[in-house]
PDB file of C-alpha atoms in Angstrom:
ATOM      1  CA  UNK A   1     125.346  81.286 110.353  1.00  0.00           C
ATOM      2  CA  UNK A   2     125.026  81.881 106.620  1.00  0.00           C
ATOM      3  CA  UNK A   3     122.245  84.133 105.426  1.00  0.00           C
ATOM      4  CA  UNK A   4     119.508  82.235 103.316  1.00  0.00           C
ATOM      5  CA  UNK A   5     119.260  83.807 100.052  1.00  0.00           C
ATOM      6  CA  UNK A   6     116.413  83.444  97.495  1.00  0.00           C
ATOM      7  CA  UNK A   7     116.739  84.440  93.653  1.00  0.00           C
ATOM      8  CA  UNK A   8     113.343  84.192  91.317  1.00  0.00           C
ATOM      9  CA  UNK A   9     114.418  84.036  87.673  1.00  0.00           C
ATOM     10  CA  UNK A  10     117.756  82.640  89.161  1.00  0.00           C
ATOM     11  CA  UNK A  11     118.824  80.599  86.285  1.00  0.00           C
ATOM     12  CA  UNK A  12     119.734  83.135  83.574  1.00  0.00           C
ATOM     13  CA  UNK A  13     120.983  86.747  83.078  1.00  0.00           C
ATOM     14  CA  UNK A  14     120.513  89.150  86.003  1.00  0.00           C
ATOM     15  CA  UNK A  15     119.045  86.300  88.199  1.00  0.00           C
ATOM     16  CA  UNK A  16     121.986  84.089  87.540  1.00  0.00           C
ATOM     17  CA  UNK A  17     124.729  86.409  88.170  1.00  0.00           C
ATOM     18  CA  UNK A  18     123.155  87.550  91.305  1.00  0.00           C
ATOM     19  CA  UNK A  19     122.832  84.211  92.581  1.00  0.00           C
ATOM     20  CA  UNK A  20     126.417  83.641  91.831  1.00  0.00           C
ATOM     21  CA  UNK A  21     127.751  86.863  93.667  1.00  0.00           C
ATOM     22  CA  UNK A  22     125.607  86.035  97.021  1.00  0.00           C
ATOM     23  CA  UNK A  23     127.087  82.551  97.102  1.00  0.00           C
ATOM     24  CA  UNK A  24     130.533  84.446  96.525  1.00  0.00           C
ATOM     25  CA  UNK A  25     129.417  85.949  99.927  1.00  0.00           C
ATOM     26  CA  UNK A  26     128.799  83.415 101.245  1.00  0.00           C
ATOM     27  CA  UNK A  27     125.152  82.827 101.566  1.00  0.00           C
ATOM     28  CA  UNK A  28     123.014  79.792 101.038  1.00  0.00           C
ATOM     29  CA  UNK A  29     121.396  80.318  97.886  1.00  0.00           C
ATOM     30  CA  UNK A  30     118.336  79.235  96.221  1.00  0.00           C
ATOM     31  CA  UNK A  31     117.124  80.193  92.800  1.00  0.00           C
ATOM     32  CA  UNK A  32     113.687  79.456  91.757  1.00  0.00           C
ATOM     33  CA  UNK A  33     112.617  79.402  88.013  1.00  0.00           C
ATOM     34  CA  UNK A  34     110.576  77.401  85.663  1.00  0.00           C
ATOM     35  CA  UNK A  35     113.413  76.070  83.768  1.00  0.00           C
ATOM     36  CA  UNK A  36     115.784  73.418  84.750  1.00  0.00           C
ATOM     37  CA  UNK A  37     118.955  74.244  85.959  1.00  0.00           C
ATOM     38  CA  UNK A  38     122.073  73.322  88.043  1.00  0.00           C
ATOM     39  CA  UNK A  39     124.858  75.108  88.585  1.00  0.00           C
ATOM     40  CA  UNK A  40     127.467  73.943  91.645  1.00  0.00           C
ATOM     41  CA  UNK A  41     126.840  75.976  94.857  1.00  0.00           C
ATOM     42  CA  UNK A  42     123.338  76.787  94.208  1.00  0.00           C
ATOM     43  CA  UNK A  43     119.948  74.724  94.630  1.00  0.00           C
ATOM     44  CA  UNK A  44     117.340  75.586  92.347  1.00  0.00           C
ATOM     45  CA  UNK A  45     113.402  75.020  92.399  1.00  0.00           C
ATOM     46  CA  UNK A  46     111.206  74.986  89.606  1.00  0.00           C
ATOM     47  CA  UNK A  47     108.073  76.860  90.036  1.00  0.00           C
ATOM     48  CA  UNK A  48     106.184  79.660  88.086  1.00  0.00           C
ATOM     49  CA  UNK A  49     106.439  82.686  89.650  1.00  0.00           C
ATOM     50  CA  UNK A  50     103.122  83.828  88.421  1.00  0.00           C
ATOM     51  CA  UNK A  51     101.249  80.984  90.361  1.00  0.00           C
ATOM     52  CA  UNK A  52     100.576  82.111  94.031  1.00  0.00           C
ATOM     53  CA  UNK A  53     100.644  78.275  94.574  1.00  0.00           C
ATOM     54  CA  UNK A  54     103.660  77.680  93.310  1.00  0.00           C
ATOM     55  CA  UNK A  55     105.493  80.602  94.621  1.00  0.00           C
ATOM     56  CA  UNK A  56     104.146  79.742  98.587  1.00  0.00           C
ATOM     57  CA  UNK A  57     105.356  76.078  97.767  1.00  0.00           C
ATOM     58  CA  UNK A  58     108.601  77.212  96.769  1.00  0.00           C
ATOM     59  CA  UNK A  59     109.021  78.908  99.842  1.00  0.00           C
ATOM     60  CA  UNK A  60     107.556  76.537 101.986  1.00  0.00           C
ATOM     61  CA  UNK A  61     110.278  73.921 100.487  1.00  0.00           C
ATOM     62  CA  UNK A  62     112.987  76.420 101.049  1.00  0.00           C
ATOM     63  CA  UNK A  63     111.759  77.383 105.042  1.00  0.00           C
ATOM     64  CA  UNK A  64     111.314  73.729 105.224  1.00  0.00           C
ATOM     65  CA  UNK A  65     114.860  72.902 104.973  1.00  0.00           C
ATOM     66  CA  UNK A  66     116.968  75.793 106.212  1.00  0.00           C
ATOM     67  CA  UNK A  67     114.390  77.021 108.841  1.00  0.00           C
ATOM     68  CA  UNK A  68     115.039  80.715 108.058  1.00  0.00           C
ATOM     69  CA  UNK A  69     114.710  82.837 104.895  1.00  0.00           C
ATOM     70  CA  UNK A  70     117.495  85.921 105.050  1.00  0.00           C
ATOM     71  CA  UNK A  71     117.212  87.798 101.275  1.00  0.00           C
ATOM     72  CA  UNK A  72     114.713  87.654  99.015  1.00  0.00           C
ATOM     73  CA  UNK A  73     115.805  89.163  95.359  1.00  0.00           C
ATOM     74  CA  UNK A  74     112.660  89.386  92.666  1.00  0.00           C
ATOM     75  CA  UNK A  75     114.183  89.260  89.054  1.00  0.00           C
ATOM     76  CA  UNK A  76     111.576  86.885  87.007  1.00  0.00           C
ATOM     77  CA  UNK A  77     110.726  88.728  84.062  1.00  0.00           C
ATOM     78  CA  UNK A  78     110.266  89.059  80.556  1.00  0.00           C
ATOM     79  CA  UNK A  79     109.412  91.686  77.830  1.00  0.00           C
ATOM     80  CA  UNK A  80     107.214  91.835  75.004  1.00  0.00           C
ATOM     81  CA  UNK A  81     107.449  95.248  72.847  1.00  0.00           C
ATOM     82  CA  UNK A  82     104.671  96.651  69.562  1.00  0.00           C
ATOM     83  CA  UNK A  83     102.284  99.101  69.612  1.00  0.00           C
ATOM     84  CA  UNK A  84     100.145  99.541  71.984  1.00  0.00           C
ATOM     85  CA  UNK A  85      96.940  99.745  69.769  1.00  0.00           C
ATOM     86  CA  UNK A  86      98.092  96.357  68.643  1.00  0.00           C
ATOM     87  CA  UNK A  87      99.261  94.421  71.724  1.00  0.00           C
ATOM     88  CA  UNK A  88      96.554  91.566  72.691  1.00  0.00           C
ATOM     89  CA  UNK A  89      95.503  91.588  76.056  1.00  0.00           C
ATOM     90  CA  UNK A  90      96.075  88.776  77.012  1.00  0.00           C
ATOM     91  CA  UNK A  91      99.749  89.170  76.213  1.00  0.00           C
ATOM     92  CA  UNK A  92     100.184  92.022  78.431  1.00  0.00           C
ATOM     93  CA  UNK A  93      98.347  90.233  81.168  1.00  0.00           C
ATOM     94  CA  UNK A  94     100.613  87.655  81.053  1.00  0.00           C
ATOM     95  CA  UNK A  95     103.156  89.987  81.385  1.00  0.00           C
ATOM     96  CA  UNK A  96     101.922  91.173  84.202  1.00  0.00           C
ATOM     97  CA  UNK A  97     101.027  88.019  85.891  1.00  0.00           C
ATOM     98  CA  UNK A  98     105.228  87.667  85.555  1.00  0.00           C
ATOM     99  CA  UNK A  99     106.618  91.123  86.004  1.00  0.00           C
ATOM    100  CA  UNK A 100     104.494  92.307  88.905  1.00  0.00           C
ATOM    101  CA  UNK A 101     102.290  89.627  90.293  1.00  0.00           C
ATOM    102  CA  UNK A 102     105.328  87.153  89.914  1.00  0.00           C
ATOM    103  CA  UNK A 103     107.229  90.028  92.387  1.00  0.00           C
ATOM    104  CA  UNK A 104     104.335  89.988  94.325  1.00  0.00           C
ATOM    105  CA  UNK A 105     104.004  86.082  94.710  1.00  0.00           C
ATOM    106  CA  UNK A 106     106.759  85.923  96.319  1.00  0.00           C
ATOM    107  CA  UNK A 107     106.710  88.626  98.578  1.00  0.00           C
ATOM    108  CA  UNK A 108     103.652  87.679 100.262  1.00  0.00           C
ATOM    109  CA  UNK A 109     105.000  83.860 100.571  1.00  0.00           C
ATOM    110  CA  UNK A 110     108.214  85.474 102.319  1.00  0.00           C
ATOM    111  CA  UNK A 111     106.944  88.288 104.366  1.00  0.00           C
ATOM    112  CA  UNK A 112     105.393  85.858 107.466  1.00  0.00           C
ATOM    113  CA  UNK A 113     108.991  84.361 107.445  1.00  0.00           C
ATOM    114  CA  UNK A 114     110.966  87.420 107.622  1.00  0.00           C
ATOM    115  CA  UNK A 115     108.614  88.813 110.233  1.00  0.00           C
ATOM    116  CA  UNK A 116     108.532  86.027 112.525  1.00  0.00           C
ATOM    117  CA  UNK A 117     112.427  86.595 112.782  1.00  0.00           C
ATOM    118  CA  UNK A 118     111.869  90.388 112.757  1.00  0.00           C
ATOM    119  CA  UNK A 119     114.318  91.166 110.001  1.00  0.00           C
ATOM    120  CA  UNK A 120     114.974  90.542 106.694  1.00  0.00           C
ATOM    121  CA  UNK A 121     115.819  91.965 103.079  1.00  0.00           C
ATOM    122  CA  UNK A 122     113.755  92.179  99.710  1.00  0.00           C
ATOM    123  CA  UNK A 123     114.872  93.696  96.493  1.00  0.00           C
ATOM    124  CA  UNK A 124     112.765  93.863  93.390  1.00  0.00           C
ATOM    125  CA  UNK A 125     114.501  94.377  90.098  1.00  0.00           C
ATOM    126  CA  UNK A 126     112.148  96.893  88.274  1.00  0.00           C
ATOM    127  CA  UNK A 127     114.064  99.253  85.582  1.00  0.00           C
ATOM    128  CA  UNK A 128     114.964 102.692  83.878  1.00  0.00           C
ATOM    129  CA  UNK A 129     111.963 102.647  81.958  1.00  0.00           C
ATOM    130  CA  UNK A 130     109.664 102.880  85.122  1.00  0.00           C
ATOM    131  CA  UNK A 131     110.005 106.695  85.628  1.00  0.00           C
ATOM    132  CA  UNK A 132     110.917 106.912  81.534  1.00  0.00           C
ATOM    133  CA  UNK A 133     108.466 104.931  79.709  1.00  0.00           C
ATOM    134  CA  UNK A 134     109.590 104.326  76.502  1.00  0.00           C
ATOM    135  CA  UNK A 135     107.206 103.717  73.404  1.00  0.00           C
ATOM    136  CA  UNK A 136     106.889 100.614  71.920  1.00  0.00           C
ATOM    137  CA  UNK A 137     108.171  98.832  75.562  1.00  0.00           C
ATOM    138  CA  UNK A 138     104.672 100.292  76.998  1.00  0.00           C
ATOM    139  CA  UNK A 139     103.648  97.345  79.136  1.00  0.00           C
ATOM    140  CA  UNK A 140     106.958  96.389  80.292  1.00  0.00           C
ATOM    141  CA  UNK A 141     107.670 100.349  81.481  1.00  0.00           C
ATOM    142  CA  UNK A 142     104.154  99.727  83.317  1.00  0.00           C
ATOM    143  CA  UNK A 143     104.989  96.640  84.933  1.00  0.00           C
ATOM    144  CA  UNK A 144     108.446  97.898  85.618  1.00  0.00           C
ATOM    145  CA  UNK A 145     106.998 101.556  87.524  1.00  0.00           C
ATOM    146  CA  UNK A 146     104.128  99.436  88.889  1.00  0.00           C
ATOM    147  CA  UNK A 147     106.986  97.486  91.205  1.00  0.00           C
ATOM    148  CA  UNK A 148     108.562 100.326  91.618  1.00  0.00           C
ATOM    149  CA  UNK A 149     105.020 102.003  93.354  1.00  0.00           C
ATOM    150  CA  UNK A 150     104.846  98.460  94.945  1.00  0.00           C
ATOM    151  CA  UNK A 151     108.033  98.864  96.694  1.00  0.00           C
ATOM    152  CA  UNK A 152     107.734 102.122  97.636  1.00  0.00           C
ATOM    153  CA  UNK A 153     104.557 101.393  99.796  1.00  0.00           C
ATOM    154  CA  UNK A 154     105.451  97.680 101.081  1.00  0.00           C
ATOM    155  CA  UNK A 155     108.635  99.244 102.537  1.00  0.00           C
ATOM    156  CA  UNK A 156     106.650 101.739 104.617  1.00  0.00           C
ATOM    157  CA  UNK A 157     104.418  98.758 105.842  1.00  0.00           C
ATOM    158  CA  UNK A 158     106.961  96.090 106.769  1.00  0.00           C
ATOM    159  CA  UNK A 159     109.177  98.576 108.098  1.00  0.00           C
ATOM    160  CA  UNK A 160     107.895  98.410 111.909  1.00  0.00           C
ATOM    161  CA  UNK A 161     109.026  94.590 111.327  1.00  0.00           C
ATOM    162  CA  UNK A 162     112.701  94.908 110.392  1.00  0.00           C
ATOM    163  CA  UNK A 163     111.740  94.220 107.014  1.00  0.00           C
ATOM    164  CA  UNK A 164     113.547  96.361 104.193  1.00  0.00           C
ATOM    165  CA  UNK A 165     112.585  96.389 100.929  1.00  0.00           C
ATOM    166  CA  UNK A 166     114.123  98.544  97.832  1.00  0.00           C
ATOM    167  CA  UNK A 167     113.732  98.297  94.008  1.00  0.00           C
ATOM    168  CA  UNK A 168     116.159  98.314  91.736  1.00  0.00           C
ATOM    169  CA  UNK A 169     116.825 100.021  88.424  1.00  0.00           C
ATOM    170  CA  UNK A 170     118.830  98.788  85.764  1.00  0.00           C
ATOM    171  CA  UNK A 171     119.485 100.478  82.419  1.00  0.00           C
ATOM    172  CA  UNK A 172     120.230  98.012  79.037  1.00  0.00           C
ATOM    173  CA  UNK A 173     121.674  94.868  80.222  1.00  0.00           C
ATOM    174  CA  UNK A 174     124.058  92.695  77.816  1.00  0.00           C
ATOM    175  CA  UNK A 175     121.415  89.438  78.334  1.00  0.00           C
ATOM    176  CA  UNK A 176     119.455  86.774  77.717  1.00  0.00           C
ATOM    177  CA  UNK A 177     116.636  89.258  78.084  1.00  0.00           C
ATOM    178  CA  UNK A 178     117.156  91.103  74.391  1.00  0.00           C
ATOM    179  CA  UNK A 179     116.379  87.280  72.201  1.00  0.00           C
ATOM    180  CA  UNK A 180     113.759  86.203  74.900  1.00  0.00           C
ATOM    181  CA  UNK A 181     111.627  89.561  74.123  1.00  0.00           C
ATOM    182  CA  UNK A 182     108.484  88.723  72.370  1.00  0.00           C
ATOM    183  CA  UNK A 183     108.268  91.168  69.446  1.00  0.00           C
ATOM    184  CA  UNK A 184     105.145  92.062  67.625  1.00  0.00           C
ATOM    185  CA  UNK A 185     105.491  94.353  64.238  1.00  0.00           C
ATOM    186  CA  UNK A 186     101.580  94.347  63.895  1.00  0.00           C
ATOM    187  CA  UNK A 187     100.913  97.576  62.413  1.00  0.00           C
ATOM    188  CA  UNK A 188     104.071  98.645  61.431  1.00  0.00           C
ATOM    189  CA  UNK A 189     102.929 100.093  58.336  1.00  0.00           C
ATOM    190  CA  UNK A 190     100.660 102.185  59.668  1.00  0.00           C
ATOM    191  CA  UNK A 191     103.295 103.630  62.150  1.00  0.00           C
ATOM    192  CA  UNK A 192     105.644 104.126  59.533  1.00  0.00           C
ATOM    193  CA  UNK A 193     108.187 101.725  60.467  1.00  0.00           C
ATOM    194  CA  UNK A 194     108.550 103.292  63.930  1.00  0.00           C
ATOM    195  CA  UNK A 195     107.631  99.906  65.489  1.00  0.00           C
ATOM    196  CA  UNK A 196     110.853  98.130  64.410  1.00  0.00           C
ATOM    197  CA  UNK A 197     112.992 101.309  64.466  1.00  0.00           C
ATOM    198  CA  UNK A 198     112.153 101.635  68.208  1.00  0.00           C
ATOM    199  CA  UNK A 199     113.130  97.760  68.682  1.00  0.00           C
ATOM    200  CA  UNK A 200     115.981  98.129  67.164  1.00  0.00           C
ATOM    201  CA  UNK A 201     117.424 100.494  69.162  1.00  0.00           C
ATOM    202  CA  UNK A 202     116.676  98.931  72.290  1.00  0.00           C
ATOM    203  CA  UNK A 203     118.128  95.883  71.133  1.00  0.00           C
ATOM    204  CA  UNK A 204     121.413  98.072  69.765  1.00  0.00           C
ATOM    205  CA  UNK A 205     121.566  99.437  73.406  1.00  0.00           C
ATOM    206  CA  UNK A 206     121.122  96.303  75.244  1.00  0.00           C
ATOM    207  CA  UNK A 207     123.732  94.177  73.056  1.00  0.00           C
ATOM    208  CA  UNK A 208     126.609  96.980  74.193  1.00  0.00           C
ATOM    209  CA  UNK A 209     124.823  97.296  77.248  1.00  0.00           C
ATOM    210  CA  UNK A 210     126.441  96.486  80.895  1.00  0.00           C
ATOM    211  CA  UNK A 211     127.197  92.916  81.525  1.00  0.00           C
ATOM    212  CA  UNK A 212     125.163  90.650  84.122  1.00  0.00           C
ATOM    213  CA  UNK A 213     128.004  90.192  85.811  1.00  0.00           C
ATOM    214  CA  UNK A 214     128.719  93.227  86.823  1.00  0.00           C
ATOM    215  CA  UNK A 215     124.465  94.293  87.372  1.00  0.00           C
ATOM    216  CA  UNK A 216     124.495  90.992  89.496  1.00  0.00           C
ATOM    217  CA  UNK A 217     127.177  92.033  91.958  1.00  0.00           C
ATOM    218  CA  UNK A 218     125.908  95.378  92.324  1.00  0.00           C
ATOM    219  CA  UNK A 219     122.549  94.075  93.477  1.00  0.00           C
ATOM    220  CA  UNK A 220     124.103  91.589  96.031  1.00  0.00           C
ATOM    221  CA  UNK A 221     125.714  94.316  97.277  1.00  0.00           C
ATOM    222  CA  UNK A 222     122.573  96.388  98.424  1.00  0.00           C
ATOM    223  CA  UNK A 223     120.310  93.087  99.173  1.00  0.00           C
ATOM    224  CA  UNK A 224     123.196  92.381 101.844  1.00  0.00           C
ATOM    225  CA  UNK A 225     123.082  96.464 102.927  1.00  0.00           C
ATOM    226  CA  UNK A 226     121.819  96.952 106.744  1.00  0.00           C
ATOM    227  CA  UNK A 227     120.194  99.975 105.588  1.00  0.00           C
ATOM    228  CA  UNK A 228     119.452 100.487 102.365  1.00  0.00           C
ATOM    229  CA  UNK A 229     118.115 103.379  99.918  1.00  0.00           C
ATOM    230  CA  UNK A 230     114.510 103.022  98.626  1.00  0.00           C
ATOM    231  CA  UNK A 231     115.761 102.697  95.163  1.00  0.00           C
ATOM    232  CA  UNK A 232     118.815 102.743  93.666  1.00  0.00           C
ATOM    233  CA  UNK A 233     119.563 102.829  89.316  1.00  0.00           C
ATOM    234  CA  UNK A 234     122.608 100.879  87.913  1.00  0.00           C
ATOM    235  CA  UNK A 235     125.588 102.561  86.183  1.00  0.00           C
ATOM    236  CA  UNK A 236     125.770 106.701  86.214  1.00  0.00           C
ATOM    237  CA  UNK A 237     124.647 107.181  82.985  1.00  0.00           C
ATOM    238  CA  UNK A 238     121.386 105.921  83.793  1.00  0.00           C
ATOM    239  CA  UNK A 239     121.324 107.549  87.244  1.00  0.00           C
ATOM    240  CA  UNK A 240     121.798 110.642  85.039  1.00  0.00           C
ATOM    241  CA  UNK A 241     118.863 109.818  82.775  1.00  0.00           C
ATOM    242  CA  UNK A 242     116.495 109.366  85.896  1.00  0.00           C
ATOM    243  CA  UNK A 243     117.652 112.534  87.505  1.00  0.00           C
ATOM    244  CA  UNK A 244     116.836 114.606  84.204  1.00  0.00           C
ATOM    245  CA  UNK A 245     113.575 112.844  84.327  1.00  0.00           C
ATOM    246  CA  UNK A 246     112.910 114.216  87.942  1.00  0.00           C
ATOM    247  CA  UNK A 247     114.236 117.605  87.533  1.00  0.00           C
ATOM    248  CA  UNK A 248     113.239 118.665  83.633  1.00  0.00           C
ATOM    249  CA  UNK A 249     110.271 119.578  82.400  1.00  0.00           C
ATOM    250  CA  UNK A 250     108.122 116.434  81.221  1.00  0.00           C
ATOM    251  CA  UNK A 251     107.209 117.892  77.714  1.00  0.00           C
ATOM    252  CA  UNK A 252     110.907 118.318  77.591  1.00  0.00           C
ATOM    253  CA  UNK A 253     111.988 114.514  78.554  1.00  0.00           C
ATOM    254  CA  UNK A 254     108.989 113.208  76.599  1.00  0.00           C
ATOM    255  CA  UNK A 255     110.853 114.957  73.380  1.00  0.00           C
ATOM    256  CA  UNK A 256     114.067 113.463  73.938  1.00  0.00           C
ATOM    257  CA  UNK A 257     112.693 109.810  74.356  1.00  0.00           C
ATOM    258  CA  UNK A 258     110.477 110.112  71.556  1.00  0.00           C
ATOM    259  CA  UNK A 259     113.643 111.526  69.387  1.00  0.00           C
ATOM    260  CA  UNK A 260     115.498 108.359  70.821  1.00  0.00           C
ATOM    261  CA  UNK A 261     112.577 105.723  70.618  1.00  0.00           C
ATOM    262  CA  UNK A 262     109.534 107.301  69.439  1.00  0.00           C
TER     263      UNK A 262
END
């Protein structure tokens, strides 16, 4: 029986070309994102993942039809980037009504199903700037390390229920992602310009960056894994960057991202 596989922020970048490699697979797979969208092989549902309504419907609609939910891959998102001092609240709650509570959303709507069948797989795209916040990207390295923390603890609670749940880490991703960002250069002048040298080099990175394709078939791979890692980072140079986060001194990595970004 094909596995039933579910993709939030399914239509574009990551989403998309995870969607793609678990039909490869084999599996019966859904995207869900607030956009239109068809693509041949896939069925897609429009919902918000930041409505708890919307996200339970979704799933509902899903369980509804197949009677089983297998794989559930979290990769709605978006990013907004300016200073800090600058950055309207309301912006970075909506940010995190996407990034985290969009993750969360779904989780909750899925968890019941999974446990009823006592198994079943959840991966939540989170990123490289969770354990190395980088300046100017402040609330989306927040949202990003809160899902990582999020993942961390839901795994040790749906564990007795065959439930597994990782996060994953990309690095810069060739995407969508870098145009959708929603910029802010308030107060540039009195940071010196920092504020759109900073964005500029993310964007630099992310244009040469790895392609979707090849970020989307890597996470297929561990959201079909019968015993997955906690967390995993895309591409060694990245895994490199994490591990020098964990193992030098933080004054020291601080200095290095701050050279790079700061």
């Amino acid at each position: 029986m094909k596995k039933v596989a579910i993709v939030t922020g399914g239509s574009s970048g990551i989403g998309l070309c995870t969607a793609l490699a678990l039909a490869e697979k084999g599996c019966k797979v859904y995207t869900v994102s607030r956009r239109h969208f068809e693509k041949e092989g896939i069925t897609h549902i429009r919902a918000d993942a930041s409505s708890e309504v919307q996200a339970r419907s979704a799933i509902d609609e899903i369980l509804c039809r197949e009677g089983r939910i297998d794989v559930l891959v979290n990769c709605a998102g978006f990013g907004i980037s300016g200073a800090s001092e600058f950055t309207d609240n309301a912006d970075a709650k909506q940010l995190l009504d996407v990034n985290l509570f969009g993750t969360v959303n779904f989780c909750k709507a899925v968890i019941p199903v999974m446990r009823s069948r006592s198994s079943g797989s959840i991966v939540c795209v989170s990123s490289v700037a969770a354990p190395i916040p980088i300046p100017f990207q402040n609330w989306y390295s927040v949202s990003k390390a809160a899902i990582t923390a999020y993942c961390a603890a839901l795994a040790g609670e749906v564990k007795p229920f065959g439930i597994k749940v990782c996060a994953i880490l990309p690095g810069d991703i060739n995407t969508e992602f870098t145009n959708a960002r929603q910029k802010s250069s308030a107060g540039d002048n009195i940071y010196c310009g920092r504020i759109a040298h900073s964005v500029e080099g993310m964007e630099r990175d992310e244009r040469t960056g790895m392609s979707p394709g090849k970020a989307g078939r890597y996470i297929c791979k561990v959201a079909l894994k019968k015993h997955p890692a906690p967390t995993y980072t895309i591409g060694f140079k990245y895994k490199f960057f994490v591990l020098l986060s964990r193992i030098l001194p933080q004054r020291m990595v601080r200095r290095i991202v701050d050279k790079l970004y700061g």
